[in-house]
Structure formats: structure tokens, C-alpha cells
Short mmCIF file of C-alpha atoms in Angstrom, two decimals:
data_model
loop_
_atom_site.label_atom_id
_atom_site.label_comp_id
_atom_site.label_asym_id
_atom_site.label_seq_id
_atom_site.Cartn_x
_atom_site.Cartn_y
_atom_site.Cartn_z
CA UNK L 146 -28.46 44.55 -10.38
CA UNK L 147 -26.77 47.78 -8.55
CA UNK L 148 -23.01 48.00 -8.84
CA UNK L 149 -22.96 47.18 -5.16
CA UNK L 150 -24.46 44.05 -5.69
CA UNK L 151 -22.30 42.83 -8.15
CA UNK L 152 -18.76 44.00 -5.96
CA UNK L 153 -20.23 42.20 -3.42
CA UNK L 154 -20.84 38.70 -5.37
CA UNK L 155 -17.53 39.13 -6.90
CA UNK L 156 -15.88 39.85 -3.28
CA UNK L 157 -17.83 36.34 -2.03
CA UNK L 158 -16.68 34.20 -5.29
CA UNK L 159 -13.02 35.38 -4.55
CA UNK L 160 -13.09 34.37 -1.14
CA UNK L 161 -14.52 30.94 -1.88
CA UNK L 162 -12.27 30.08 -4.50
CA UNK L 163 -8.91 31.16 -2.35
CA UNK L 164 -10.40 28.76 0.59
CA UNK L 165 -10.99 31.69 3.19
CA UNK L 166 -14.56 31.72 3.80
CA UNK L 167 -14.48 27.85 3.83
CA UNK L 168 -13.72 26.33 6.76
CA UNK L 169 -10.50 24.25 6.62
CA UNK L 170 -9.52 20.80 8.35
CA UNK L 171 -5.75 20.42 8.97
CA UNK L 172 -4.53 16.84 10.05
CA UNK L 173 -1.14 16.58 11.30
CA UNK L 174 0.61 15.82 8.02
CA UNK L 175 0.14 18.73 6.47
CA UNK L 176 2.76 20.26 9.19
CA UNK L 177 4.94 17.57 8.15
CA UNK L 178 8.21 18.31 5.81
CA UNK L 179 7.69 16.98 2.29
CA UNK L 180 10.54 14.34 2.73
CA UNK L 181 8.89 13.10 5.33
CA UNK L 182 6.00 12.32 3.66
CA UNK L 183 7.40 11.02 0.43
CA UNK L 184 9.63 8.59 2.89
CA UNK L 185 6.38 7.39 4.13
CA UNK L 186 4.76 7.43 0.89
CA UNK L 187 7.99 5.29 -0.64
CA UNK L 188 7.79 2.93 2.79
CA UNK L 189 4.12 2.09 1.94
CA UNK L 190 4.77 1.51 -1.55
CA UNK L 191 7.72 -1.01 -0.87
CA UNK L 192 5.73 -2.69 2.09
CA UNK L 193 2.81 -3.41 -0.60
CA UNK L 194 5.20 -4.57 -3.32
CA UNK L 195 6.57 -6.75 -1.08
CA UNK L 196 3.23 -8.17 0.66
CA UNK L 197 2.09 -8.58 -3.42
CA UNK L 198 5.05 -10.88 -4.45
CA UNK L 199 5.18 -12.83 -1.13
CA UNK L 200 3.57 -15.93 -2.34
CA UNK L 201 6.00 -16.23 -5.47
CA UNK L 202 8.92 -15.48 -2.89
CA UNK L 203 7.83 -18.50 -0.71
CA UNK L 204 7.73 -20.68 -3.21
CA UNK L 205 11.18 -19.62 -4.47
CA UNK L 206 12.33 -20.31 -1.33
CA UNK L 207 10.92 -23.42 -0.82
CA UNK L 208 12.40 -24.67 -4.47
CA UNK L 209 15.34 -23.30 -3.88
CA UNK L 210 16.27 -24.89 -0.22
CA UNK L 211 14.88 -28.40 -1.96
CA UNK L 212 12.41 -28.26 0.31
CA UNK L 213 11.03 -32.00 1.49
CA UNK L 214 8.08 -32.34 -0.97
CA UNK L 215 8.89 -29.42 -3.17
CA UNK L 216 12.24 -31.14 -5.19
CA UNK L 217 10.21 -31.89 -8.31
CA UNK L 218 7.60 -29.96 -8.62
CA UNK L 219 7.29 -26.90 -10.49
CA UNK L 220 5.69 -23.07 -9.90
CA UNK L 221 2.15 -24.09 -10.36
CA UNK L 222 1.97 -27.53 -8.56
CA UNK L 223 3.53 -26.06 -5.30
CA UNK L 224 1.56 -22.65 -5.09
CA UNK L 225 -1.19 -25.57 -4.86
CA UNK L 226 0.70 -27.75 -2.49
CA UNK L 227 1.14 -24.80 -0.33
CA UNK L 228 -2.45 -23.73 -0.29
CA UNK L 229 -4.02 -27.25 0.58
CA UNK L 230 -1.50 -27.99 3.52
CA UNK L 231 -0.84 -24.42 4.81
CA UNK L 232 -3.77 -22.44 3.35
CA UNK L 233 -3.90 -18.56 2.39
CA UNK L 234 -1.43 -17.77 5.39
CA UNK L 235 1.08 -20.15 4.16
CA UNK L 236 2.09 -18.20 1.42
CA UNK L 237 2.89 -15.08 3.87
CA UNK L 238 5.11 -16.83 5.98
CA UNK L 239 8.20 -14.51 6.62
CA UNK L 240 6.70 -11.52 4.79
CA UNK L 241 6.93 -9.72 8.09
CA UNK L 242 10.55 -9.76 8.30
CA UNK L 243 11.00 -9.22 4.42
CA UNK L 244 9.09 -5.97 4.75
CA UNK L 245 10.30 -4.60 7.75
#
């Protein structure tokens, strides 16, 4: 291996490592300032967290307002009753307003 081959190889590897020879795909998110990316990430995390606890929040509201049929039930029984009468979507009533 001659010295010219070795230098060509190291030049190609240096270009590959720094990404100059590889084609980069750039999205519009790459142009946003960091604080905007953090704001979007925080909003998405908050929306996910609110949606994750929405079934318990729904039952809590039903028990606090003493809705008919839920006065003397516990949390587990209330969850079962909502699931039976309203289905899975019943757990997420009012979640849209909570997330926004």
C-alpha cells in the first residue's frame, strides 16, 4: 500500500465521519429554534400525560359530583360501570377540553 492510497482512504473516512460526503435529509424542524422544539415537546408530553390519566379523572368527577348511580360505588366499580354503559370512549369524555 503506497502512501497516496493511505492518504486517500483517510480523507474519505474523514469526510464520512463529519457527514460531508453523506447526503443529509433536512426537515423543517431542524430550522426551528431550540426553545420552540422544547415547547412542542413539553406540550406533547403534557397532552400524553393528561390522556393517560383521563379514565381516573372521569371517575373522580363522577364521584365528586355524586352523579346518579355512582354515589356509593368505589373507584373500581365505577370504572367497570362506565366501561359497561359508555364503552372505552366514555373514559375520555371531556379530555379534549382538558388537553387544550
